[in-house]
PDB file of C-alpha atoms in Angstrom:
ATOM      1  CA  UNK C   1    -148.688 -43.319  86.266  1.00 50.00           C
ATOM      2  CA  UNK C   2    -150.150 -40.048  84.039  1.00 53.00           C
ATOM      3  CA  UNK C   3    -148.596 -39.896  81.028  1.00 53.00           C
ATOM      4  CA  UNK C   4    -147.371 -35.824  80.322  1.00 52.00           C
ATOM      5  CA  UNK C   5    -149.774 -34.217  77.746  1.00 53.00           C
ATOM      6  CA  UNK C   6    -148.700 -33.480  74.600  1.00 50.00           C
ATOM      7  CA  UNK C   7    -147.494 -29.676  73.261  1.00 53.00           C
ATOM      8  CA  UNK C   8    -150.810 -28.164  72.046  1.00 55.00           C
ATOM      9  CA  UNK C   9    -150.873 -27.972  68.504  1.00 53.00           C
ATOM     10  CA  UNK C  10    -150.382 -24.846  67.015  1.00 46.00           C
ATOM     11  CA  UNK C  11    -153.048 -23.315  65.738  1.00 53.00           C
ATOM     12  CA  UNK C  12    -154.089 -24.206  61.465  1.00 50.00           C
ATOM     13  CA  UNK C  13    -153.140 -20.621  60.917  1.00 50.00           C
ATOM     14  CA  UNK C  14    -150.157 -20.566  62.601  1.00 75.00           C
ATOM     15  CA  UNK C  15    -149.307 -24.346  61.804  1.00 73.00           C
ATOM     16  CA  UNK C  16    -147.496 -23.207  58.732  1.00 79.00           C
ATOM     17  CA  UNK C  17    -145.175 -20.016  60.502  1.00 88.00           C
ATOM     18  CA  UNK C  18    -144.134 -22.713  63.741  1.00 90.00           C
ATOM     19  CA  UNK C  19    -143.244 -25.164  61.137  1.00 91.00           C
ATOM     20  CA  UNK C  20    -140.746 -22.869  59.210  1.00 92.00           C
ATOM     21  CA  UNK C  21    -140.312 -21.347  62.653  1.00 91.00           C
ATOM     22  CA  UNK C  22    -138.774 -24.705  63.840  1.00 93.00           C
ATOM     23  CA  UNK C  23    -136.680 -25.055  61.256  1.00 94.00           C
ATOM     24  CA  UNK C  24    -134.935 -21.816  61.478  1.00 94.00           C
ATOM     25  CA  UNK C  25    -134.321 -22.937  64.857  1.00 94.00           C
ATOM     26  CA  UNK C  26    -132.717 -26.045  63.594  1.00 96.00           C
ATOM     27  CA  UNK C  27    -130.539 -24.132  61.546  1.00 96.00           C
ATOM     28  CA  UNK C  28    -129.917 -21.361  64.132  1.00 94.00           C
ATOM     29  CA  UNK C  29    -128.546 -24.289  66.244  1.00 96.00           C
ATOM     30  CA  UNK C  30    -126.346 -25.568  63.604  1.00 96.00           C
ATOM     31  CA  UNK C  31    -125.238 -21.990  62.656  1.00 94.00           C
ATOM     32  CA  UNK C  32    -124.340 -21.366  66.303  1.00 93.00           C
ATOM     33  CA  UNK C  33    -122.372 -25.178  66.634  1.00 94.00           C
ATOM     34  CA  UNK C  34    -120.886 -24.079  63.181  1.00 91.00           C
ATOM     35  CA  UNK C  35    -119.384 -20.088  64.065  1.00 87.00           C
ATOM     36  CA  UNK C  36    -118.104 -22.081  67.116  1.00 84.00           C
ATOM     37  CA  UNK C  37    -115.457 -24.793  65.198  1.00 85.00           C
ATOM     38  CA  UNK C  38    -115.004 -21.930  62.937  1.00 82.00           C
ATOM     39  CA  UNK C  39    -113.538 -19.780  65.887  1.00 77.00           C
ATOM     40  CA  UNK C  40    -111.247 -22.360  67.042  1.00 77.00           C
ATOM     41  CA  UNK C  41    -110.694 -24.569  64.234  1.00 73.00           C
ATOM     42  CA  UNK C  42    -110.543 -21.581  60.934  1.00 69.00           C
ATOM     43  CA  UNK C  43    -110.060 -18.496  62.626  1.00 64.00           C
ATOM     44  CA  UNK C  44    -107.135 -19.225  65.636  1.00 65.00           C
ATOM     45  CA  UNK C  45    -108.412 -16.832  69.070  1.00 56.00           C
ATOM     46  CA  UNK C  46    -105.296 -14.259  69.032  1.00 59.00           C
ATOM     47  CA  UNK C  47    -102.558 -14.247  71.550  1.00 53.00           C
ATOM     48  CA  UNK C  48    -103.293 -10.580  71.671  1.00 66.00           C
ATOM     49  CA  UNK C  49    -105.367  -9.929  74.282  1.00 57.00           C
ATOM     50  CA  UNK C  50    -108.325 -10.807  73.525  1.00 73.00           C
ATOM     51  CA  UNK C  51    -110.309 -13.802  74.461  1.00 77.00           C
ATOM     52  CA  UNK C  52    -113.477 -14.589  71.764  1.00 77.00           C
ATOM     53  CA  UNK C  53    -116.415 -13.261  74.569  1.00 79.00           C
ATOM     54  CA  UNK C  54    -114.328  -9.951  74.442  1.00 86.00           C
ATOM     55  CA  UNK C  55    -113.923  -9.319  71.112  1.00 87.00           C
ATOM     56  CA  UNK C  56    -117.715  -7.502  71.220  1.00 91.00           C
ATOM     57  CA  UNK C  57    -117.157  -5.732  73.560  1.00 95.00           C
ATOM     58  CA  UNK C  58    -113.511  -4.023  72.092  1.00 95.00           C
ATOM     59  CA  UNK C  59    -115.850  -3.719  69.234  1.00 95.00           C
ATOM     60  CA  UNK C  60    -118.116  -1.555  70.871  1.00 96.00           C
ATOM     61  CA  UNK C  61    -115.633   0.222  72.145  1.00 97.00           C
ATOM     62  CA  UNK C  62    -114.583   1.290  68.489  1.00 97.00           C
ATOM     63  CA  UNK C  63    -117.378   1.961  66.735  1.00 96.00           C
ATOM     64  CA  UNK C  64    -119.419   3.504  69.450  1.00 96.00           C
ATOM     65  CA  UNK C  65    -116.326   5.778  71.700  1.00 96.00           C
ATOM     66  CA  UNK C  66    -116.074   5.951  75.196  1.00 96.00           C
ATOM     67  CA  UNK C  67    -118.708   4.490  77.940  1.00 95.00           C
ATOM     68  CA  UNK C  68    -119.716   3.282  80.958  1.00 95.00           C
ATOM     69  CA  UNK C  69    -119.458   0.179  81.875  1.00 94.00           C
ATOM     70  CA  UNK C  70    -123.325  -0.337  82.286  1.00 94.00           C
ATOM     71  CA  UNK C  71    -123.795   1.039  78.843  1.00 95.00           C
ATOM     72  CA  UNK C  72    -120.889  -1.239  78.171  1.00 96.00           C
ATOM     73  CA  UNK C  73    -122.669  -4.332  79.201  1.00 95.00           C
ATOM     74  CA  UNK C  74    -126.762  -3.280  77.753  1.00 94.00           C
ATOM     75  CA  UNK C  75    -125.166  -2.366  74.413  1.00 93.00           C
ATOM     76  CA  UNK C  76    -123.949  -6.172  73.840  1.00 93.00           C
ATOM     77  CA  UNK C  77    -127.044  -7.424  75.833  1.00 91.00           C
ATOM     78  CA  UNK C  78    -124.318  -8.863  79.027  1.00 92.00           C
ATOM     79  CA  UNK C  79    -124.024  -9.344  82.447  1.00 93.00           C
ATOM     80  CA  UNK C  80    -122.322  -5.989  83.955  1.00 93.00           C
ATOM     81  CA  UNK C  81    -120.810  -8.691  86.745  1.00 93.00           C
ATOM     82  CA  UNK C  82    -119.140 -10.815  83.090  1.00 92.00           C
ATOM     83  CA  UNK C  83    -117.966  -7.461  81.296  1.00 94.00           C
ATOM     84  CA  UNK C  84    -115.772  -6.635  83.614  1.00 93.00           C
ATOM     85  CA  UNK C  85    -113.844  -9.530  83.926  1.00 93.00           C
ATOM     86  CA  UNK C  86    -113.665  -9.143  80.427  1.00 93.00           C
ATOM     87  CA  UNK C  87    -112.858  -5.355  80.334  1.00 94.00           C
ATOM     88  CA  UNK C  88    -109.799  -5.798  82.716  1.00 93.00           C
ATOM     89  CA  UNK C  89    -108.542  -8.310  81.165  1.00 91.00           C
ATOM     90  CA  UNK C  90    -108.752  -5.843  78.044  1.00 94.00           C
ATOM     91  CA  UNK C  91    -107.515  -2.599  80.245  1.00 95.00           C
ATOM     92  CA  UNK C  92    -104.286  -5.328  81.750  1.00 93.00           C
ATOM     93  CA  UNK C  93    -103.317  -6.159  77.993  1.00 92.00           C
ATOM     94  CA  UNK C  94    -103.258  -2.446  76.864  1.00 94.00           C
ATOM     95  CA  UNK C  95    -106.463  -2.686  74.725  1.00 95.00           C
ATOM     96  CA  UNK C  96    -108.947  -0.808  76.673  1.00 97.00           C
ATOM     97  CA  UNK C  97    -108.090   2.502  78.754  1.00 97.00           C
ATOM     98  CA  UNK C  98    -110.248   3.845  81.552  1.00 96.00           C
ATOM     99  CA  UNK C  99    -111.071   8.360  81.241  1.00 94.00           C
ATOM    100  CA  UNK C 100    -112.350  10.386  83.951  1.00 91.00           C
ATOM    101  CA  UNK C 101    -116.054  11.250  82.490  1.00 88.00           C
ATOM    102  CA  UNK C 102    -116.781  14.236  81.875  1.00 88.00           C
ATOM    103  CA  UNK C 103    -119.826  14.862  82.628  1.00 87.00           C
ATOM    104  CA  UNK C 104    -119.254  13.054  86.285  1.00 85.00           C
ATOM    105  CA  UNK C 105    -115.868  13.252  87.413  1.00 79.00           C
ATOM    106  CA  UNK C 106    -117.102   9.852  89.515  1.00 84.00           C
ATOM    107  CA  UNK C 107    -117.271   7.448  86.813  1.00 86.00           C
ATOM    108  CA  UNK C 108    -115.113   6.350  84.531  1.00 93.00           C
ATOM    109  CA  UNK C 109    -115.546   5.923  80.939  1.00 96.00           C
ATOM    110  CA  UNK C 110    -113.975   2.770  79.261  1.00 97.00           C
ATOM    111  CA  UNK C 111    -112.054   3.666  75.700  1.00 97.00           C
ATOM    112  CA  UNK C 112    -110.041   1.970  73.186  1.00 97.00           C
ATOM    113  CA  UNK C 113    -106.811   2.706  73.139  1.00 97.00           C
ATOM    114  CA  UNK C 114    -104.975   2.795  70.286  1.00 97.00           C
ATOM    115  CA  UNK C 115    -103.479  -0.480  70.039  1.00 96.00           C
ATOM    116  CA  UNK C 116    -106.832  -1.645  70.055  1.00 95.00           C
ATOM    117  CA  UNK C 117    -108.036  -0.354  67.505  1.00 96.00           C
ATOM    118  CA  UNK C 118    -105.637  -2.216  65.286  1.00 95.00           C
ATOM    119  CA  UNK C 119    -105.889  -5.258  67.237  1.00 92.00           C
ATOM    120  CA  UNK C 120    -109.731  -4.641  66.013  1.00 92.00           C
ATOM    121  CA  UNK C 121    -108.472  -3.378  62.522  1.00 93.00           C
ATOM    122  CA  UNK C 122    -106.613  -7.103  62.244  1.00 91.00           C
ATOM    123  CA  UNK C 123    -109.347  -8.953  63.739  1.00 88.00           C
ATOM    124  CA  UNK C 124    -112.399  -7.340  61.411  1.00 91.00           C
ATOM    125  CA  UNK C 125    -110.080  -7.437  58.580  1.00 92.00           C
ATOM    126  CA  UNK C 126    -108.883 -11.205  58.497  1.00 89.00           C
ATOM    127  CA  UNK C 127    -113.474 -12.192  59.520  1.00 87.00           C
ATOM    128  CA  UNK C 128    -114.306 -10.218  56.264  1.00 93.00           C
ATOM    129  CA  UNK C 129    -111.322 -11.751  54.407  1.00 93.00           C
ATOM    130  CA  UNK C 130    -112.353 -15.181  55.291  1.00 91.00           C
ATOM    131  CA  UNK C 131    -116.177 -14.094  55.202  1.00 92.00           C
ATOM    132  CA  UNK C 132    -115.674 -12.541  51.621  1.00 96.00           C
ATOM    133  CA  UNK C 133    -114.298 -15.765  50.458  1.00 95.00           C
ATOM    134  CA  UNK C 134    -117.456 -18.109  51.852  1.00 93.00           C
ATOM    135  CA  UNK C 135    -119.507 -16.117  49.800  1.00 96.00           C
ATOM    136  CA  UNK C 136    -117.826 -15.778  47.122  1.00 97.00           C
ATOM    137  CA  UNK C 137    -119.837 -18.159  44.860  1.00 98.00           C
ATOM    138  CA  UNK C 138    -122.627 -16.118  45.490  1.00 97.00           C
ATOM    139  CA  UNK C 139    -124.992 -14.128  43.511  1.00 98.00           C
ATOM    140  CA  UNK C 140    -123.926 -10.095  44.297  1.00 97.00           C
ATOM    141  CA  UNK C 141    -128.041 -10.234  45.497  1.00 98.00           C
ATOM    142  CA  UNK C 142    -127.993 -13.573  47.575  1.00 98.00           C
ATOM    143  CA  UNK C 143    -125.313 -11.900  49.793  1.00 97.00           C
ATOM    144  CA  UNK C 144    -127.154  -8.371  49.914  1.00 97.00           C
ATOM    145  CA  UNK C 145    -129.864 -10.345  50.624  1.00 98.00           C
ATOM    146  CA  UNK C 146    -129.028 -12.124  53.194  1.00 97.00           C
ATOM    147  CA  UNK C 147    -127.334  -9.078  54.947  1.00 97.00           C
ATOM    148  CA  UNK C 148    -130.573  -7.375  54.949  1.00 98.00           C
ATOM    149  CA  UNK C 149    -132.572 -10.615  56.458  1.00 97.00           C
ATOM    150  CA  UNK C 150    -129.555 -11.115  59.177  1.00 95.00           C
ATOM    151  CA  UNK C 151    -129.875  -7.582  60.207  1.00 96.00           C
ATOM    152  CA  UNK C 152    -133.392  -7.956  60.388  1.00 97.00           C
ATOM    153  CA  UNK C 153    -133.485 -11.529  62.493  1.00 95.00           C
ATOM    154  CA  UNK C 154    -131.083  -9.923  64.397  1.00 93.00           C
ATOM    155  CA  UNK C 155    -132.530  -6.112  65.129  1.00 94.00           C
ATOM    156  CA  UNK C 156    -135.923  -8.628  65.524  1.00 94.00           C
ATOM    157  CA  UNK C 157    -133.947 -10.343  68.009  1.00 92.00           C
ATOM    158  CA  UNK C 158    -132.534  -8.211  69.952  1.00 90.00           C
ATOM    159  CA  UNK C 159    -136.017  -6.376  70.586  1.00 91.00           C
ATOM    160  CA  UNK C 160    -138.736  -9.260  71.513  1.00 91.00           C
ATOM    161  CA  UNK C 161    -140.255  -9.686  74.374  1.00 87.00           C
ATOM    162  CA  UNK C 162    -141.560 -13.131  74.509  1.00 86.00           C
ATOM    163  CA  UNK C 163    -144.648 -13.789  76.954  1.00 82.00           C
ATOM    164  CA  UNK C 164    -143.453 -15.556  80.565  1.00 79.00           C
ATOM    165  CA  UNK C 165    -145.224 -17.920  79.318  1.00 67.00           C
ATOM    166  CA  UNK C 166    -143.488 -18.958  76.546  1.00 57.00           C
ATOM    167  CA  UNK C 167    -140.007 -18.880  78.907  1.00 56.00           C
ATOM    168  CA  UNK C 168    -140.543 -21.582  80.686  1.00 56.00           C
ATOM    169  CA  UNK C 169    -138.580 -25.086  79.672  1.00 58.00           C
ATOM    170  CA  UNK C 170    -136.477 -22.821  77.584  1.00 58.00           C
ATOM    171  CA  UNK C 171    -134.498 -25.365  75.700  1.00 56.00           C
ATOM    172  CA  UNK C 172    -130.337 -23.544  74.700  1.00 55.00           C
TER     173      UNK C 172
END
């Protein structure tokens, strides 16, 4: 039996970057695990029509205004069929409404209702209170640096286009 080849070592010049990336990967996995814990145990989900996965959809409509389903799915980096199901729930809860597209009457736009805006603001306020309490012991400069670096990481993740060979055997 032939032993599988060990992964190739990173080139010497990149070894330090690879180690940092590995450490970041471990911290990101830990972060996602903690966020999931936080959502279910600390910031208990509301029963007012917003499941956790629909929150970004409502937020996008609140911040960016009405948009078509496909544009909304693209904005939140999600599959249109998933967004369609989540939007149906938000519509039936009275948090989102379908409006005629003024540019193309055959299409519809999705828009947050006044009730959707109010609920989003309430959920955002609760999230902000928890984060403010969490960061209360941090130095103000560290808080601002965290926001800056986290925003930079999110932007880089959004625009990252991996080489096809790097996604084989992807571990999530």
